[in-house]
Coordinates of C-alpha atoms in Angstrom, one line a residue:
X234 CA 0.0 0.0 0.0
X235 CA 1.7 3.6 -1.1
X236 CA 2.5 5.7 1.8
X237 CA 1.6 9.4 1.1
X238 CA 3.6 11.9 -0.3
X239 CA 3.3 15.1 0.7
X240 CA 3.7 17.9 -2.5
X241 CA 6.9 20.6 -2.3
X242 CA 5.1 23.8 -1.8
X243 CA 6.7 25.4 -4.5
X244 CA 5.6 23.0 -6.8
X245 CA 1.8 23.9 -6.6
X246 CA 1.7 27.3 -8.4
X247 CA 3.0 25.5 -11.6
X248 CA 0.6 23.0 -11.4
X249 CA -2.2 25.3 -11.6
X250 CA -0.8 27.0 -14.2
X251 CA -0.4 23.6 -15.9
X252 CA -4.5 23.1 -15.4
X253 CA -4.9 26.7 -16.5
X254 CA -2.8 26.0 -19.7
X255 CA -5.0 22.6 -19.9
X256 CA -8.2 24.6 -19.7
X257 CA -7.0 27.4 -22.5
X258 CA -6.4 24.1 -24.8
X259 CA -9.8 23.7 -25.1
X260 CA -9.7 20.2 -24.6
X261 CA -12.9 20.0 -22.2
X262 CA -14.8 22.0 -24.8
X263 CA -16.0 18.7 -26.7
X264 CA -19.0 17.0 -23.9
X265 CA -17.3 13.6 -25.6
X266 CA -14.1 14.2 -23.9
X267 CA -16.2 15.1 -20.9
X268 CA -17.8 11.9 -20.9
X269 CA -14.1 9.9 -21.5
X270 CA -12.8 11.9 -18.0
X271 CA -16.0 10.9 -16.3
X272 CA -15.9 7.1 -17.4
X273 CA -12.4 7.4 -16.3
X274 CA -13.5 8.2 -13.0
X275 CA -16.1 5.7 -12.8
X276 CA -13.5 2.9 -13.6
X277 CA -10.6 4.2 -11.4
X278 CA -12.9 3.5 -8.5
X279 CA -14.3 0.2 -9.7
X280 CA -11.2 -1.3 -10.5
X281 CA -9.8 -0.7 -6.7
X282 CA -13.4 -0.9 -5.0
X283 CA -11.5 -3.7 -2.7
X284 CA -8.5 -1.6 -2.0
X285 CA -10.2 1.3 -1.4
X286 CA -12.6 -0.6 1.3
X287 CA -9.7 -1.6 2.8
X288 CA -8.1 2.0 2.9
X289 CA -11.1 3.4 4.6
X290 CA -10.9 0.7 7.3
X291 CA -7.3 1.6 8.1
X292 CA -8.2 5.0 8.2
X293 CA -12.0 5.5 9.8
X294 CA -12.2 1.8 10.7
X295 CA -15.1 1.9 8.9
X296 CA -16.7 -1.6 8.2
X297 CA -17.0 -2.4 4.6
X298 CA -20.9 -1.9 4.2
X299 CA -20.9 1.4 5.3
X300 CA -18.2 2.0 3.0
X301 CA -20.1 0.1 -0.3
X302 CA -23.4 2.2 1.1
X303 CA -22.4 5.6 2.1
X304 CA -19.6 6.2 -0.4
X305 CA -18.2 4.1 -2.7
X306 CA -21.4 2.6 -4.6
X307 CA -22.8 6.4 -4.5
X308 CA -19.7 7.9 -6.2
X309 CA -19.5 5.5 -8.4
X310 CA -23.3 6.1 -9.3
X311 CA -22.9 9.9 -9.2
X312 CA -20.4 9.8 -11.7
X313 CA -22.6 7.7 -13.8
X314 CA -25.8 10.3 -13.6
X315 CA -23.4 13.2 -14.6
X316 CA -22.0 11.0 -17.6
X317 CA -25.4 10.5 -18.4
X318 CA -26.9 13.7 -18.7
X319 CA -24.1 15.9 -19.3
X320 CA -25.2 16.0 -22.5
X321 CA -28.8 17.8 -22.1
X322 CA -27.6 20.1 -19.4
X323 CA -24.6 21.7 -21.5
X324 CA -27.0 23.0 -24.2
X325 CA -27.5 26.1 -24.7
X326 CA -30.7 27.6 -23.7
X327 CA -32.8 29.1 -25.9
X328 CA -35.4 31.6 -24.2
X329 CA -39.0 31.5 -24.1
X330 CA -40.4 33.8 -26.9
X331 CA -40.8 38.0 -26.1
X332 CA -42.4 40.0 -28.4
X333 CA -39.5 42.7 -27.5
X334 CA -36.6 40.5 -27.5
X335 CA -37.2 37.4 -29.8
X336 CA -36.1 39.3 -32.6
X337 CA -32.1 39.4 -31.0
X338 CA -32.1 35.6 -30.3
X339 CA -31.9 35.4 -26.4
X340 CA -29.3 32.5 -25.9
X341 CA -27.8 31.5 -22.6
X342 CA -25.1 29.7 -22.8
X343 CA -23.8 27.0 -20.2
X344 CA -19.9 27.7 -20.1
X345 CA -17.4 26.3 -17.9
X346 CA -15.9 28.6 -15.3
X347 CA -12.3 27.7 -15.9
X348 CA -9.8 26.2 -13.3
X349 CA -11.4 25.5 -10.1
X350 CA -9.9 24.5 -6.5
X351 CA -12.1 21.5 -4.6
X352 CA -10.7 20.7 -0.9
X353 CA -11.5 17.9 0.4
X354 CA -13.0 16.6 4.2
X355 CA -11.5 14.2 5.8
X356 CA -15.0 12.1 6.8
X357 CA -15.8 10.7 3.4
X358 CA -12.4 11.4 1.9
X359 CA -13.9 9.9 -1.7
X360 CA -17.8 11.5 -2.1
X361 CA -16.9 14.4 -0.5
X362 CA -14.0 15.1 -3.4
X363 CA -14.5 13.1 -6.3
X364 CA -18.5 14.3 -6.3
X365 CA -17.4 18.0 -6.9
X366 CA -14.8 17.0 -8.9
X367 CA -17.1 14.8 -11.4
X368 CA -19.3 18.1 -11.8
X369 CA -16.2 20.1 -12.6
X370 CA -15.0 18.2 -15.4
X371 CA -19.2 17.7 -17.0
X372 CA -19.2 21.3 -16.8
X373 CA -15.4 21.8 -18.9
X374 CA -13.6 22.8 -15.6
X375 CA -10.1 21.8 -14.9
X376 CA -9.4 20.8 -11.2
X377 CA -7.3 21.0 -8.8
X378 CA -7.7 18.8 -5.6
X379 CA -7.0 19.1 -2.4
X380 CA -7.8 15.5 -0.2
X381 CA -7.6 15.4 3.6
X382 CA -4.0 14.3 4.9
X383 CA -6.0 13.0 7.8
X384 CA -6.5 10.0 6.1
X385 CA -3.7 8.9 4.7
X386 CA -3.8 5.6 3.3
X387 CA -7.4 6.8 1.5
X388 CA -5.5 9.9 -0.2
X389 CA -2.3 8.2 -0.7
X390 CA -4.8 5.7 -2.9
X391 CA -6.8 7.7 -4.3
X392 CA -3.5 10.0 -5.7
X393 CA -2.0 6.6 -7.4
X394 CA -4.8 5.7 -9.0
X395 CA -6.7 8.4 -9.8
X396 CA -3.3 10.0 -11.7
X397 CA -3.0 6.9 -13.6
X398 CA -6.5 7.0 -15.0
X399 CA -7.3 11.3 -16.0
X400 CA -5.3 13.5 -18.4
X401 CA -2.7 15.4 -16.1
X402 CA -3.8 18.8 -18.2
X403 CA -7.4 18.0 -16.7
X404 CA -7.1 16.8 -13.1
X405 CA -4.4 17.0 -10.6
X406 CA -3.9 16.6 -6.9
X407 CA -2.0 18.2 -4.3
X408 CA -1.3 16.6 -1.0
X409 CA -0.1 18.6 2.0
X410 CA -1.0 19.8 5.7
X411 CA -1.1 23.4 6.5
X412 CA 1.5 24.7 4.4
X413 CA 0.5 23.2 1.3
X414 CA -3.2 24.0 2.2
X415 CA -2.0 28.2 2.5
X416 CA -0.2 27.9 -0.7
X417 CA -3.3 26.7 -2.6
X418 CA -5.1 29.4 -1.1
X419 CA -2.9 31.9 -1.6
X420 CA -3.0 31.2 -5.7
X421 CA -6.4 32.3 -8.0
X422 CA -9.3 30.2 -8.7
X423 CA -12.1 30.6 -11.4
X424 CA -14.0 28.6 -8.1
X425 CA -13.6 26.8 -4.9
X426 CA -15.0 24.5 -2.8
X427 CA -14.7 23.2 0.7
X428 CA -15.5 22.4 3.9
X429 CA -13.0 24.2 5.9
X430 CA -15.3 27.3 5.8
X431 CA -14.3 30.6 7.1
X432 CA -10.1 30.1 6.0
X433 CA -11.4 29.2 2.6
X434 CA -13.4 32.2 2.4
X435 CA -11.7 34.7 3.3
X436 CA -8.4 33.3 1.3
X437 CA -11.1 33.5 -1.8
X438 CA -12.3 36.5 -0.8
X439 CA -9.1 38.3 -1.9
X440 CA -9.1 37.2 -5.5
X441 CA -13.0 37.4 -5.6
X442 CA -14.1 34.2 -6.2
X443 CA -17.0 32.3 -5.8
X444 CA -17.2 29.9 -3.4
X445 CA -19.5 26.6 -2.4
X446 CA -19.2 25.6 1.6
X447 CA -20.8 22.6 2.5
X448 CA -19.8 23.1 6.6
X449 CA -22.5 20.9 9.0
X450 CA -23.4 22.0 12.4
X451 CA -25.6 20.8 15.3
X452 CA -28.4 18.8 12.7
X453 CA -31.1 18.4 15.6
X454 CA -34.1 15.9 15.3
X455 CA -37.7 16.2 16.5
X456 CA -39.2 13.6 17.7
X457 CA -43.1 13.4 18.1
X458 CA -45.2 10.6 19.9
X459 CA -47.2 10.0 16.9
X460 CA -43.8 8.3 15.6
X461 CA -43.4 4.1 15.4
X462 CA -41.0 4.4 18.1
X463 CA -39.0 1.4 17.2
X464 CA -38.4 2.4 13.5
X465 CA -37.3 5.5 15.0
X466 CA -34.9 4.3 17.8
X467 CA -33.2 1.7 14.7
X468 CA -32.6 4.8 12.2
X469 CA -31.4 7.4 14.6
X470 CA -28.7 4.9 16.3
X471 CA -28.0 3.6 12.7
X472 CA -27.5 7.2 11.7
X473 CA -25.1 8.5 14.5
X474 CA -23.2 5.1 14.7
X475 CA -22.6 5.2 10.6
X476 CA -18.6 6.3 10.5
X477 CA -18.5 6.5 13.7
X478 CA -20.7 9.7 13.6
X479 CA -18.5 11.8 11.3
X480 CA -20.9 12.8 8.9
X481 CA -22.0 16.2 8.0
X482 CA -25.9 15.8 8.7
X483 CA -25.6 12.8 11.4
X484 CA -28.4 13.3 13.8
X485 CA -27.1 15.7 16.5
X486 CA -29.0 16.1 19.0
X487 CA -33.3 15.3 19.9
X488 CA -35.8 16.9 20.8
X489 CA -38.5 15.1 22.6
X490 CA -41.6 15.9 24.2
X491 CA -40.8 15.1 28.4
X492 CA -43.5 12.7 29.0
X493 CA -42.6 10.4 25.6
X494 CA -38.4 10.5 26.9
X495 CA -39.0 7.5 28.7
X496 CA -40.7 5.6 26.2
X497 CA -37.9 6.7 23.0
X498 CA -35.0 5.7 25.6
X499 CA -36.1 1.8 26.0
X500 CA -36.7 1.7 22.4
X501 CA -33.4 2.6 22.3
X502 CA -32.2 0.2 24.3
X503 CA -33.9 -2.5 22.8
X504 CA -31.8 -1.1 19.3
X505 CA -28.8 -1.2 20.6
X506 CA -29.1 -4.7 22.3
X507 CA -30.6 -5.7 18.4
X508 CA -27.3 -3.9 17.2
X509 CA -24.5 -5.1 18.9
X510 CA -26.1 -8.2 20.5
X511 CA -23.0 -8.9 23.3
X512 CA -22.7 -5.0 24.0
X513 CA -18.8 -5.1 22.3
X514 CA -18.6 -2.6 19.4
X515 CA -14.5 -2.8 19.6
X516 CA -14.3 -5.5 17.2
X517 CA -12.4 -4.2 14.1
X518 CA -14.9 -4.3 11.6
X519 CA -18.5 -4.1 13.4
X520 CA -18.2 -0.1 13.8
X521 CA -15.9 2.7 13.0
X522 CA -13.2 4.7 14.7
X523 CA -12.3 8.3 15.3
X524 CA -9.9 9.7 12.8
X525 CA -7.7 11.1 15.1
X526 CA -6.2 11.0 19.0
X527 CA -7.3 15.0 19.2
X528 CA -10.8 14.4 17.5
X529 CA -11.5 11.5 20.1
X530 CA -10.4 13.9 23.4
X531 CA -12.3 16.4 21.9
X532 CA -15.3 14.0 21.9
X533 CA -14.4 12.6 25.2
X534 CA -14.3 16.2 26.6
X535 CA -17.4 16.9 25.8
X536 CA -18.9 13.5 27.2
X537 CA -17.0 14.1 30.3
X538 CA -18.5 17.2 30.7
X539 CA -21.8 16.8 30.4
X540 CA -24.6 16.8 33.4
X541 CA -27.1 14.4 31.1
X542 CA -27.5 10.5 31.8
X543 CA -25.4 8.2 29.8
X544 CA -27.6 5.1 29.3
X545 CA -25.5 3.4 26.6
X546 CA -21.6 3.3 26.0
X547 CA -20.0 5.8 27.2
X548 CA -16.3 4.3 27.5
X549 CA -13.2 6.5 25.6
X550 CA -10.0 4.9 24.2
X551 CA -7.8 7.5 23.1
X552 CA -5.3 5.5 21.7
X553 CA -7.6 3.4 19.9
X554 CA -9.6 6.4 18.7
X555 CA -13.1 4.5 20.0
X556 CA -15.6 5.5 21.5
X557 CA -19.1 3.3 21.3
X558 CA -21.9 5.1 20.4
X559 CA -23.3 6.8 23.6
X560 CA -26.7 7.9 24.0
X561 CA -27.3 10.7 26.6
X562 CA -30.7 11.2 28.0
X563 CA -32.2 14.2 30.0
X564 CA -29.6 16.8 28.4
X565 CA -30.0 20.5 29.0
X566 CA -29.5 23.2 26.4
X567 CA -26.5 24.7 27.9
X568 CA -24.8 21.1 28.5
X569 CA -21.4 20.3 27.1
X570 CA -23.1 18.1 24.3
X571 CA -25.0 21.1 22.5
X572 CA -22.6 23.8 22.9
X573 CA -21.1 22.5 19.0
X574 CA -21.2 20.4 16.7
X575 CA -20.3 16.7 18.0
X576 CA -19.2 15.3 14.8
X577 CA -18.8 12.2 16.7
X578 CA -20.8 9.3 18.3
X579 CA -22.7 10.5 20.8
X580 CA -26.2 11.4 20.6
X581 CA -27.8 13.2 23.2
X582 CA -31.7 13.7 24.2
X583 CA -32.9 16.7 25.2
X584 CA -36.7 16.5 27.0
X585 CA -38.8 19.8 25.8
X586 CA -42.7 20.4 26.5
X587 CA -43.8 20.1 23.3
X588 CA -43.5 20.4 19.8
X589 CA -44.0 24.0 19.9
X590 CA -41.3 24.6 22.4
X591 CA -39.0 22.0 19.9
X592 CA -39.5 24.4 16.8
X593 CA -38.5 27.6 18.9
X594 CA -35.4 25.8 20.2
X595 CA -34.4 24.8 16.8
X596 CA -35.0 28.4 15.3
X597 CA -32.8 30.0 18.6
X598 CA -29.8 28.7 17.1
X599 CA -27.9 28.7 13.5
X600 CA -29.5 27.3 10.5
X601 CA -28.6 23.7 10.2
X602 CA -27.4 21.6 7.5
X603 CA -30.1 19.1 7.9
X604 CA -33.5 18.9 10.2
X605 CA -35.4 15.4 10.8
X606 CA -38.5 14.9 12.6
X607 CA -40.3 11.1 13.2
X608 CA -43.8 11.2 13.1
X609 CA -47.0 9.7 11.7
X610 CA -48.8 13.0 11.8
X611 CA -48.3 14.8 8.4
X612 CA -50.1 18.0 10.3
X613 CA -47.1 17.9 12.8
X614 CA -44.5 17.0 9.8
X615 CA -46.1 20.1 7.9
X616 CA -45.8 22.2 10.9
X617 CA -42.0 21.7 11.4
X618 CA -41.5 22.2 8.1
X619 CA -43.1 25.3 7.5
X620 CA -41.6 26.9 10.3
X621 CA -38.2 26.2 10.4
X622 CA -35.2 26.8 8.0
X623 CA -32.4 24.4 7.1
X624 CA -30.2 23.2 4.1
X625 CA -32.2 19.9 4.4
X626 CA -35.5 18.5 5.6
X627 CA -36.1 14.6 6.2
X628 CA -39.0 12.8 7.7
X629 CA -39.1 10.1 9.0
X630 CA -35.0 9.0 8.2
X631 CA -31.9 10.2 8.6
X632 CA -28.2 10.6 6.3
X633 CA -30.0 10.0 3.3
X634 CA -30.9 13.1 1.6
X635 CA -27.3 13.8 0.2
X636 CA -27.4 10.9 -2.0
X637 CA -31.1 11.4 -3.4
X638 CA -30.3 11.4 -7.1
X639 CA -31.7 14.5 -9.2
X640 CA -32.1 16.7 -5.4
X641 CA -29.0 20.0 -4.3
X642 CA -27.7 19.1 -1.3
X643 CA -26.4 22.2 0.7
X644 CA -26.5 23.9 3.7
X645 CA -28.1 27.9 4.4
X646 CA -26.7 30.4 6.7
X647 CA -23.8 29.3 9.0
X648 CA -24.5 25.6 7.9
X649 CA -23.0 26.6 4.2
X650 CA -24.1 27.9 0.9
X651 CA -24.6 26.6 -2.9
X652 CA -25.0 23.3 -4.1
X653 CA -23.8 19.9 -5.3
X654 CA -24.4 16.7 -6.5
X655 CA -26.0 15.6 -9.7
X656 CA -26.8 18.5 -11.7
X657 CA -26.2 21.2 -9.2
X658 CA -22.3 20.3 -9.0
X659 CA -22.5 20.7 -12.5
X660 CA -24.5 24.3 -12.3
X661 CA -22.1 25.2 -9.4
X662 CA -19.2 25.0 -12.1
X663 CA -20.8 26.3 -14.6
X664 CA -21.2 30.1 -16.3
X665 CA -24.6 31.1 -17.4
X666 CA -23.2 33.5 -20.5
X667 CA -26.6 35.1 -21.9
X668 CA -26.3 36.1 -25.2
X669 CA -28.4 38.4 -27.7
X670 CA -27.7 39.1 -31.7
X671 CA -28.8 42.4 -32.6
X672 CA -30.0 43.0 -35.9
X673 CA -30.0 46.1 -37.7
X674 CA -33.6 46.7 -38.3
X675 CA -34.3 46.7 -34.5
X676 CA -33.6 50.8 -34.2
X677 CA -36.9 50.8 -36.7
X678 CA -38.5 49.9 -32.8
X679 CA -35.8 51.4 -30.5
X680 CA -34.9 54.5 -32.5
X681 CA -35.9 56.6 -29.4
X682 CA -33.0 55.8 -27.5
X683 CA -31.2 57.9 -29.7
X684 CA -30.2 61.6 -28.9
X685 CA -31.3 64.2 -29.2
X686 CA -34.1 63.4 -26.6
X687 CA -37.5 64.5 -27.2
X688 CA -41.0 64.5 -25.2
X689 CA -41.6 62.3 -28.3
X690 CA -39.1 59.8 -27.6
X691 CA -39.7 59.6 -23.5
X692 CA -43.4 58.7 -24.3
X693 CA -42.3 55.9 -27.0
X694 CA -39.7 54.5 -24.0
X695 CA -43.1 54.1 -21.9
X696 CA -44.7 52.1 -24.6
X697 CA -41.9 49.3 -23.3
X698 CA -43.9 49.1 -20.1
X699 CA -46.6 46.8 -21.2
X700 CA -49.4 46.2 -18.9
X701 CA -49.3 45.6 -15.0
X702 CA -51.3 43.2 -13.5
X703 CA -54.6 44.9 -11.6
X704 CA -54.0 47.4 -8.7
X705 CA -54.9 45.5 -5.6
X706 CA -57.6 46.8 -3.3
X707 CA -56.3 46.1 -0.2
X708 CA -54.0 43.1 1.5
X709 CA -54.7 39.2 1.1
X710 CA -56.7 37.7 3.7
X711 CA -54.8 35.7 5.7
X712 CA -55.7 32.5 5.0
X713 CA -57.4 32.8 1.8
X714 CA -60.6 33.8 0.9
X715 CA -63.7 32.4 1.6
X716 CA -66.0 31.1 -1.0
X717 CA -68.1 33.5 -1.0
X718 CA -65.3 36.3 -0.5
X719 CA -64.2 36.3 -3.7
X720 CA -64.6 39.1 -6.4
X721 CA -67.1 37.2 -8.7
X722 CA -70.0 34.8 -7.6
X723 CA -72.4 32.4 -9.8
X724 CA -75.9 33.0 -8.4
X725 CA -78.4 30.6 -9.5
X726 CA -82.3 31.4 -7.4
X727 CA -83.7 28.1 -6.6
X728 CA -87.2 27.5 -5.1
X729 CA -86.9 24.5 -2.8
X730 CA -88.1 23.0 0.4
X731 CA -85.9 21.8 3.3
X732 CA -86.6 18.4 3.0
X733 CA -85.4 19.0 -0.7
X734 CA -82.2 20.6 0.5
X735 CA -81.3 18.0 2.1
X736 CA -81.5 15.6 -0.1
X737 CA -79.6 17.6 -2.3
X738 CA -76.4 17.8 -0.3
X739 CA -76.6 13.6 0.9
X740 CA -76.5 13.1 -2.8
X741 CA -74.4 16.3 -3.7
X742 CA -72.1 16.9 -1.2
X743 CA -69.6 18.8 -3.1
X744 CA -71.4 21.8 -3.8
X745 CA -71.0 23.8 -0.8
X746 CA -68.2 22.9 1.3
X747 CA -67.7 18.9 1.1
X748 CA -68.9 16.5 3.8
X749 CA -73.0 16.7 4.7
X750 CA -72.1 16.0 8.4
X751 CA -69.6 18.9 8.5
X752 CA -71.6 21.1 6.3
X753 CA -75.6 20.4 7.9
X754 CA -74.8 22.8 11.0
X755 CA -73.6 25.5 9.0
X756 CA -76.1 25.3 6.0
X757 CA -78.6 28.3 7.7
X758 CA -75.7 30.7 8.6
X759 CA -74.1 30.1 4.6
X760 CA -77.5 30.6 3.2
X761 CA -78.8 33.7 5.3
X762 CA -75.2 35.1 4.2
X763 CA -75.6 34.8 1.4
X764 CA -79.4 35.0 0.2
X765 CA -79.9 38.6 2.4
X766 CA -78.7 40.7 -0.3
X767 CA -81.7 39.6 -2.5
X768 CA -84.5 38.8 0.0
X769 CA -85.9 41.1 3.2
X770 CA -86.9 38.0 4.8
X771 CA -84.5 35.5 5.2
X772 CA -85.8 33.9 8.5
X773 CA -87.3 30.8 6.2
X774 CA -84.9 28.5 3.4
X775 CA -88.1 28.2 1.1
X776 CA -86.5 30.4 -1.2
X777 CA -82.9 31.1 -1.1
X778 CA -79.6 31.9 -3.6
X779 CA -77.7 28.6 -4.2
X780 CA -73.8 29.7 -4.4
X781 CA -71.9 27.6 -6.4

């Protein structure tokens, strides 16, 4: 297995000048060449699917279905969805017609943005890089990438192989620590990308370029007591165990209503017994590891410190990197556990009132990359959802919505901003140039903006106006409307007995508001609403106004 190799510092300017000479040769112009790089990629994994398994386990410890699941068979299948419709996505856009500007053929065009700069995380070390890089090269980018030293033997790998399978004028990598991670920095990019938020912003700030962040934070989970508890307590322990918690929208902490606490821990319980049936998650191979000695006292500290209940694991092993997965019940909000972002095994359970006080605590603190709530009740679903912002909103499950094909995945506010995967890695890379063709007969129609101005001239640049849409009389309702609010009504005057009435809405229950059972207690008040402005007496339904 290579050992990595870290890149001489000033070595890295002339390899992005190299990708910048690769870009000018226009070689990722033609989508076919595109779609060679990106078949490239797809085998360059395939071909070392076992070593790279093996990589990940020295690295993460991560067992080798949570590798096949989380990374590797995703990649492999983002790459193939890119290669797939690169095609249809790199056309040029032709825009809908406009009686004004038809006539100078509106054309955007979807150009590459030249040389970009993806850096790598350390947690998934393969989807988190090679996904941005895929959309970089469908969208005619050259790259340059930056892969976590943290993992060694992953980026080690992943430089052998990955240089034996691209054209060097395409795709290269640089491997460093902090030096070499200032020194990329330092240099221009047409875009860049990363996870190491505020140093790679401001460092792109400075050269003005644009910038995708895709940073995490506390992703907290809402749990309601309409949920199947059990299907709950097997996803949420599935979802902070996965790589040993390291993932960018692992649940981080729950909300519960008080009196249902008690009732989500022993489903717990009985998970983790289902789990890890003799309680030992140590055994190389059932569950991951820490990357690091200093991420695992970090972790530890923040165990250590905290006032909640620890119900399950608990234990630290610095040198080993392990700690089990730890569940933590009856957790404050100013405990040690929800001060930041865990990024680690340890889930911890905070008891609220209700659901209402849940939303408010969630909407008290940043913007996170990913909300979930568990519940049968779609009103209580809706009700989170509607009220709350973050990058990401699952019901129901957890660490999935990053590999839903044909959806962005990205954070808002502190939790990060643009998008990738799928197409939106490619529109992340990619330069909407609009275009127009002026020809000469058009100053027959915009002679006027010609001097010398005249009052002539100003009253033709007001014909461009067109028409508005009707003033409005006043604000919206809130709500809506009501049927017989709105600015027109049908009217038909029907002559009919009660007895005839009624049998009209058993048979016809639409025509009013829906259900007869809902509708019968109401159907005096609607009709004497309605009917008064065209009877004096309106004390009898013998006559009435029938709205429909």
């Amino acid at each position: 297995m290579a050992e990595l190799q870290f890149t001489p510092v000033d070595d890295i300017e002339k390899i992005r000048d190299d990708l910048k000479a690769g870009f000018a040769s226009g070689k990722l112009r033609d989508i076919v060449y595109r779609k060679y790089q990106l078949t490239q990629l797809m085998y360059a994994v395939k071909d070392n699917l076992e070593a790279f398994e093996q990589t990940l386990q020295k690295d993460l410890g991560r067992p080798i279905v949570e590798s096949r699941l989380l990374e590797l068979v995703a990649i492999i299948n983002e790459f193939k969805n890119l290669h797939k419709n690169v095609d249809k996505w790199a056309k040029p856009e032709k825009m809908p017609f406009s009686l004004n500007w038809s006539p100078m053929k509106p054309i955007v065009r979807k150009e590459p943005k030249g040389t970009v700069l993806v850096i790598g995380p350390f947690n998934y070390p393969l989807w988190c890089s090679l996904g941005p890089v895929a959309g970089a090269i469908a969208a005619g980018c050259t790259v340059l990438l930056k892969p976590s030293e943290q993992t060694p033997a992953t980026t080690a790998l992943l430089t052998e192989v990955i240089h034996k399978y691209l054209d060097h004028d395409v795709f290269r990598i640089v491997n460093g620590g902090i030096p070499e991670t200032t020194k990329v920095l330092e240099l221009q990019w047409d875009h860049s990308s990363g996870r190491v938020g505020k140093i790679v912003a401001t460092a792109a700030a400075k050269h003005l370029t644009p910038v995708t962040l895709e940073l995490g934070g506390k992703s907290p989970v809402i749990v309601d007591s309409s949920c199947d508890v059990k299907l709950t307590a097997k996803r949420l322990l599935w979802g902070k165990a996965a790589n040993a918690g390291q993932t960018c929208v692992a649940p981080d902490y729950v909300l519960v209503p008080r009196d249902f606490q008690d009732t989500l821990v022993n489903a717990f319980k009985d998970a983790y017994n289902e789990f890890y049936p003799n309680g030992d998650t140590s055994v190389a191979g059932s569950y991951g590891r820490l990357v690091s000695e200093a991420a695992t006292e970090r972790v530890g500290k923040m165990i250590q410190g905290s006032k909640g209940n620890i119900f399950a694991g608990g234990s630290i092993s610095k040198d080993t990197k392990y700690i089990p997965p730890t569940l933590v019940k009856n957790v404050s909000g100013d405990d040690s556990l929800m001060t930041d972002e865990i990024f680690g095994p340890v889930l911890p359970i905070v008891p609220v009132e209700n659901i209402d006080e849940a939303i408010k605590y969630v909407n008290d603190r940043p913007h996170p990359l990913a909300l979930y709530v568990f519940a049968k009740d779609n009103q209580v679903k809706k009700k989170i959802l509607e009220n709350t912002q973050s990058g990401g909103f699952v019901a129901n499950d957890v660490l999935l919505l990053p590999g839903a094909e044909g959806m962005p995945f990205g954070g808002t506010g502190s939790s990060g901003y643009g998008f990738h995967t799928g197409k939106y890695s490619f529109d992340t890379f990619t330069h909407l140039r609009s275009t127009l063709d002026s020809p000469s007969w058009v100053d027959l129609v915009l002679s006027f903006r010609f001097p010398p101005y005249t009052d002539k001239k100003a009253a033709a640049a007001l014909k461009m106006l067109g028409s508005l849409p009707s003033r409005p009389k006043g604000p919206p309702g809130v709500g809506g409307n009501s049927w017989w609010g709105k600015g027109f009504i049908v009217a038909l005057a029907v002559a009919t007995s009660r007895e005839e009435l009624r049998s009209l809405f058993d048979f016809q229950p639409g025509i009013l508001l829906g259900s007869p059972p809902l509708l019968r207690p109401f159907v005096n008040i609607i009709f004497f609403k309605s009917a008064s402005a065209f009877f004096v007496s309106v004390n009898v339904l013998d006559a009435t106004i029938l709205c429909i």
